[in-house]
Structures are given as structure tokens and as C-alpha cells.
PDB file of C-alpha atoms in Angstrom:
ATOM      1  CA  GLU V   1      67.756  51.424 -36.742  1.00  0.00           C
ATOM      2  CA  TRP V   2      65.426  53.877 -38.481  1.00  0.00           C
ATOM      3  CA  SER V   3      61.667  53.592 -38.399  1.00  0.00           C
ATOM      4  CA  VAL V   4      59.595  53.331 -41.560  1.00  0.00           C
ATOM      5  CA  VAL V   5      58.427  56.909 -41.068  1.00  0.00           C
ATOM      6  CA  GLU V   6      62.000  58.223 -40.749  1.00  0.00           C
ATOM      7  CA  ALA V   7      63.049  56.411 -43.927  1.00  0.00           C
ATOM      8  CA  ALA V   8      60.006  57.713 -45.835  1.00  0.00           C
ATOM      9  CA  ARG V   9      60.631  61.294 -44.684  1.00  0.00           C
ATOM     10  CA  LEU V  10      64.286  61.149 -45.759  1.00  0.00           C
ATOM     11  CA  MET V  11      63.335  59.731 -49.161  1.00  0.00           C
ATOM     12  CA  GLU V  12      60.818  62.529 -49.640  1.00  0.00           C
ATOM     13  CA  ALA V  13      63.157  65.279 -48.433  1.00  0.00           C
ATOM     14  CA  GLN V  14      66.071  64.073 -50.577  1.00  0.00           C
ATOM     15  CA  HIS V  15      63.872  63.179 -53.575  1.00  0.00           C
ATOM     16  CA  VAL V  16      65.265  59.638 -53.778  1.00  0.00           C
ATOM     17  CA  LYS V  17      63.443  56.422 -54.636  1.00  0.00           C
ATOM     18  CA  ARG V  18      65.739  53.992 -52.802  1.00  0.00           C
ATOM     19  CA  LEU V  19      67.882  53.892 -49.680  1.00  0.00           C
ATOM     20  CA  PRO V  20      70.711  51.516 -48.818  1.00  0.00           C
ATOM     21  CA  VAL V  21      70.275  49.343 -45.721  1.00  0.00           C
ATOM     22  CA  VAL V  22      73.547  48.852 -43.855  1.00  0.00           C
ATOM     23  CA  ASP V  23      74.646  47.162 -40.642  1.00  0.00           C
ATOM     24  CA  GLU V  24      76.597  48.796 -37.809  1.00  0.00           C
ATOM     25  CA  THR V  25      79.848  48.421 -39.812  1.00  0.00           C
ATOM     26  CA  ASP V  26      78.281  50.126 -42.862  1.00  0.00           C
ATOM     27  CA  ARG V  27      78.221  46.838 -44.789  1.00  0.00           C
ATOM     28  CA  LEU V  28      75.432  46.859 -47.392  1.00  0.00           C
ATOM     29  CA  LEU V  29      72.594  44.507 -46.428  1.00  0.00           C
ATOM     30  CA  GLY V  30      70.101  45.531 -49.077  1.00  0.00           C
ATOM     31  CA  ILE V  31      68.090  48.321 -50.637  1.00  0.00           C
ATOM     32  CA  ILE V  32      64.689  49.626 -49.529  1.00  0.00           C
ATOM     33  CA  SER V  33      62.414  51.267 -52.086  1.00  0.00           C
ATOM     34  CA  ARG V  34      59.353  53.480 -51.862  1.00  0.00           C
ATOM     35  CA  GLY V  35      57.309  50.433 -52.846  1.00  0.00           C
ATOM     36  CA  ASP V  36      58.722  48.495 -49.884  1.00  0.00           C
ATOM     37  CA  LEU V  37      57.602  51.258 -47.530  1.00  0.00           C
ATOM     38  CA  LEU V  38      54.176  51.457 -49.159  1.00  0.00           C
ATOM     39  CA  ARG V  39      53.569  47.703 -48.845  1.00  0.00           C
ATOM     40  CA  ILE V  40      53.609  48.064 -45.066  1.00  0.00           C
ATOM     41  CA  PHE V  41      50.379  50.045 -45.274  1.00  0.00           C
ATOM     42  CA  LEU V  42      48.751  48.107 -48.130  1.00  0.00           C
ATOM     43  CA  ARG V  43      47.507  45.181 -46.107  1.00  0.00           C
ATOM     44  CA  ARG V  44      45.276  42.371 -47.266  1.00  0.00           C
ATOM     45  CA  ASP V  45      41.602  42.741 -46.386  1.00  0.00           C
ATOM     46  CA  ASP V  46      41.561  39.557 -44.325  1.00  0.00           C
ATOM     47  CA  ALA V  47      44.495  40.799 -42.200  1.00  0.00           C
ATOM     48  CA  ILE V  48      42.660  44.074 -41.540  1.00  0.00           C
ATOM     49  CA  ARG V  49      39.423  42.227 -40.699  1.00  0.00           C
ATOM     50  CA  ASP V  50      41.255  39.854 -38.328  1.00  0.00           C
ATOM     51  CA  GLU V  51      42.972  42.722 -36.480  1.00  0.00           C
ATOM     52  CA  ILE V  52      39.713  44.651 -36.086  1.00  0.00           C
ATOM     53  CA  THR V  53      37.758  41.566 -35.009  1.00  0.00           C
ATOM     54  CA  GLU V  54      40.348  40.187 -32.583  1.00  0.00           C
ATOM     55  CA  ASP V  55      42.286  43.204 -31.298  1.00  0.00           C
ATOM     56  CA  VAL V  56      39.799  46.070 -31.490  1.00  0.00           C
ATOM     57  CA  LEU V  57      36.447  44.417 -30.871  1.00  0.00           C
ATOM     58  CA  ARG V  58      37.238  41.339 -28.813  1.00  0.00           C
ATOM     59  CA  ARG V  59      40.327  42.300 -26.760  1.00  0.00           C
ATOM     60  CA  THR V  60      39.986  46.069 -26.441  1.00  0.00           C
ATOM     61  CA  MET V  61      36.208  46.549 -26.455  1.00  0.00           C
ATOM     62  CA  ARG V  62      35.370  43.123 -24.922  1.00  0.00           C
ATOM     63  CA  LEU V  63      32.596  42.519 -27.465  1.00  0.00           C
ATOM     64  CA  ALA V  64      31.347  39.055 -28.378  1.00  0.00           C
ATOM     65  CA  PRO V  65      31.982  38.057 -32.013  1.00  0.00           C
ATOM     66  CA  SER V  66      28.224  37.855 -32.598  1.00  0.00           C
ATOM     67  CA  GLU V  67      27.659  41.535 -31.693  1.00  0.00           C
ATOM     68  CA  VAL V  68      29.512  43.266 -34.549  1.00  0.00           C
ATOM     69  CA  THR V  69      30.147  41.970 -38.071  1.00  0.00           C
ATOM     70  CA  VAL V  70      33.216  43.288 -39.891  1.00  0.00           C
ATOM     71  CA  GLU V  71      33.483  43.308 -43.674  1.00  0.00           C
ATOM     72  CA  VAL V  72      36.537  44.709 -45.469  1.00  0.00           C
ATOM     73  CA  HIS V  73      36.828  45.425 -49.199  1.00  0.00           C
ATOM     74  CA  ASP V  74      39.917  47.228 -50.565  1.00  0.00           C
ATOM     75  CA  GLY V  75      40.663  48.655 -47.117  1.00  0.00           C
ATOM     76  CA  ARG V  76      37.112  49.963 -46.649  1.00  0.00           C
ATOM     77  CA  VAL V  77      35.615  48.661 -43.419  1.00  0.00           C
ATOM     78  CA  ASP V  78      31.869  48.133 -42.932  1.00  0.00           C
ATOM     79  CA  LEU V  79      30.615  47.474 -39.405  1.00  0.00           C
ATOM     80  CA  SER V  80      27.134  46.199 -38.658  1.00  0.00           C
ATOM     81  CA  GLY V  81      25.395  44.793 -35.618  1.00  0.00           C
ATOM     82  CA  SER V  82      24.392  45.976 -32.187  1.00  0.00           C
ATOM     83  CA  VAL V  83      26.262  47.154 -29.094  1.00  0.00           C
ATOM     84  CA  GLU V  84      25.034  47.773 -25.569  1.00  0.00           C
ATOM     85  CA  PHE V  85      25.705  51.524 -25.319  1.00  0.00           C
ATOM     86  CA  ARG V  86      25.372  54.308 -27.874  1.00  0.00           C
ATOM     87  CA  SER V  87      28.594  55.918 -26.593  1.00  0.00           C
ATOM     88  CA  LEU V  88      30.617  52.891 -27.780  1.00  0.00           C
ATOM     89  CA  ILE V  89      29.900  53.521 -31.464  1.00  0.00           C
ATOM     90  CA  PRO V  90      32.254  56.503 -32.032  1.00  0.00           C
ATOM     91  CA  VAL V  91      34.962  54.774 -29.972  1.00  0.00           C
ATOM     92  CA  ILE V  92      34.762  51.620 -32.101  1.00  0.00           C
ATOM     93  CA  GLU V  93      34.790  53.684 -35.283  1.00  0.00           C
ATOM     94  CA  ARG V  94      37.853  55.679 -34.158  1.00  0.00           C
ATOM     95  CA  LEU V  95      39.764  52.528 -33.134  1.00  0.00           C
ATOM     96  CA  CYS V  96      39.008  50.873 -36.480  1.00  0.00           C
ATOM     97  CA  ARG V  97      40.290  53.935 -38.368  1.00  0.00           C
ATOM     98  CA  SER V  98      43.614  53.642 -36.526  1.00  0.00           C
ATOM     99  CA  VAL V  99      44.309  50.148 -37.911  1.00  0.00           C
ATOM    100  CA  ASP V 100      47.030  50.173 -40.594  1.00  0.00           C
ATOM    101  CA  GLY V 101      45.594  49.730 -44.064  1.00  0.00           C
ATOM    102  CA  VAL V 102      42.113  51.069 -43.283  1.00  0.00           C
ATOM    103  CA  VAL V 103      40.953  53.554 -45.906  1.00  0.00           C
ATOM    104  CA  ARG V 104      37.444  54.299 -44.620  1.00  0.00           C
ATOM    105  CA  VAL V 105      35.057  53.083 -41.914  1.00  0.00           C
ATOM    106  CA  SER V 106      31.267  53.006 -42.286  1.00  0.00           C
ATOM    107  CA  GLU V 107      29.037  51.767 -39.540  1.00  0.00           C
ATOM    108  CA  ARG V 108      25.488  50.563 -39.320  1.00  0.00           C
ATOM    109  CA  LEU V 109      25.526  49.857 -35.615  1.00  0.00           C
ATOM    110  CA  SER V 110      22.499  49.995 -33.383  1.00  0.00           C
ATOM    111  CA  TYR V 111      22.527  50.256 -29.607  1.00  0.00           C
ATOM    112  CA  ARG V 112      20.389  48.884 -26.823  1.00  0.00           C
ATOM    113  CA  THR V 113      20.927  51.700 -24.293  1.00  0.00           C
ATOM    114  CA  ASP V 114      21.099  55.402 -25.126  1.00  0.00           C
ATOM    115  CA  ASP V 115      23.629  56.498 -22.530  1.00  0.00           C
ATOM    116  CA  ALA V 116      24.347  59.704 -24.473  1.00  0.00           C
ATOM    117  CA  ARG V 117      20.956  61.225 -23.674  1.00  0.00           C
ATOM    118  CA  ARG V 118      21.215  64.020 -21.131  1.00  0.00           C
ATOM    119  CA  SER V 119      18.825  64.062 -18.240  1.00  0.00           C
ATOM    120  CA  PRO V 120      16.885  67.292 -17.777  1.00  0.00           C
ATOM    121  CA  THR V 121      18.205  69.623 -15.107  1.00  0.00           C
ATOM    122  CA  THR V 122      16.039  71.547 -12.734  1.00  0.00           C
ATOM    123  CA  ALA V 123      16.747  75.129 -11.758  1.00  0.00           C
ATOM    124  CA  THR V 124      16.782  75.901  -8.060  1.00  0.00           C
TER     125      THR V 124
END
């Protein structure tokens, strides 16, 4: 019933390379290794690209596929294209960084509307 993080922390704290996996009656089901835990985060580039394209850009940000191009090489994500508002760029970048397996995010995104510009205030 442990999470991956709990198992990894125990392995680190106890300086062990493997943990037994047991059922509720303590019957051995298998062994989990550090490599097994690491593989969860070492995702294929196409899986990372698909998650960013479908989940982050299309579902979460409601962007059309033609607006932002996603390229992934060894976990490094490159975004290019154009979005409507300047304020969307750091949000997209932050969401992409949160995807498992992403090592780095670089963006070359332009914007059509600078909604981050402050309007001048007048003193009264």
C-alpha cells in the first residue's frame, strides 16, 4: 500500500537496494529495486510529448494543436509557437515542468496580446 515516494525514502534511509513486496498476509509477491522506482520517472520522449500536448496544452490550457509545437529529446522539452496572451507563457512552462520525466523546458513562444503591461496610473 506504499507510494513510490515512501518506498524510495525507506530504501534511502535504510541504505538498501531492494524491498520485498508482500500482500496483506505477508506472502511474498515480488521484489522492487531502485531501478524499478527510477523507471517510473524515466519516461519515453513520445509519452512526455503526448501528455504535454493532450493534457497540458489541449485539456488544461484549451489551446489548439496548431498554436504550440512540442518537441522532446531525452526529457528536454522545447515549446514553440504563439499564444493569445503573454501571461499564459509562464503558466504553460510551469505546467510542462510538472510532467513526470521532464528534465528541462525551453520556450520560444510569442504572444498576440501583451496583457502583462501595466497601464499608467494618474495621481489625484
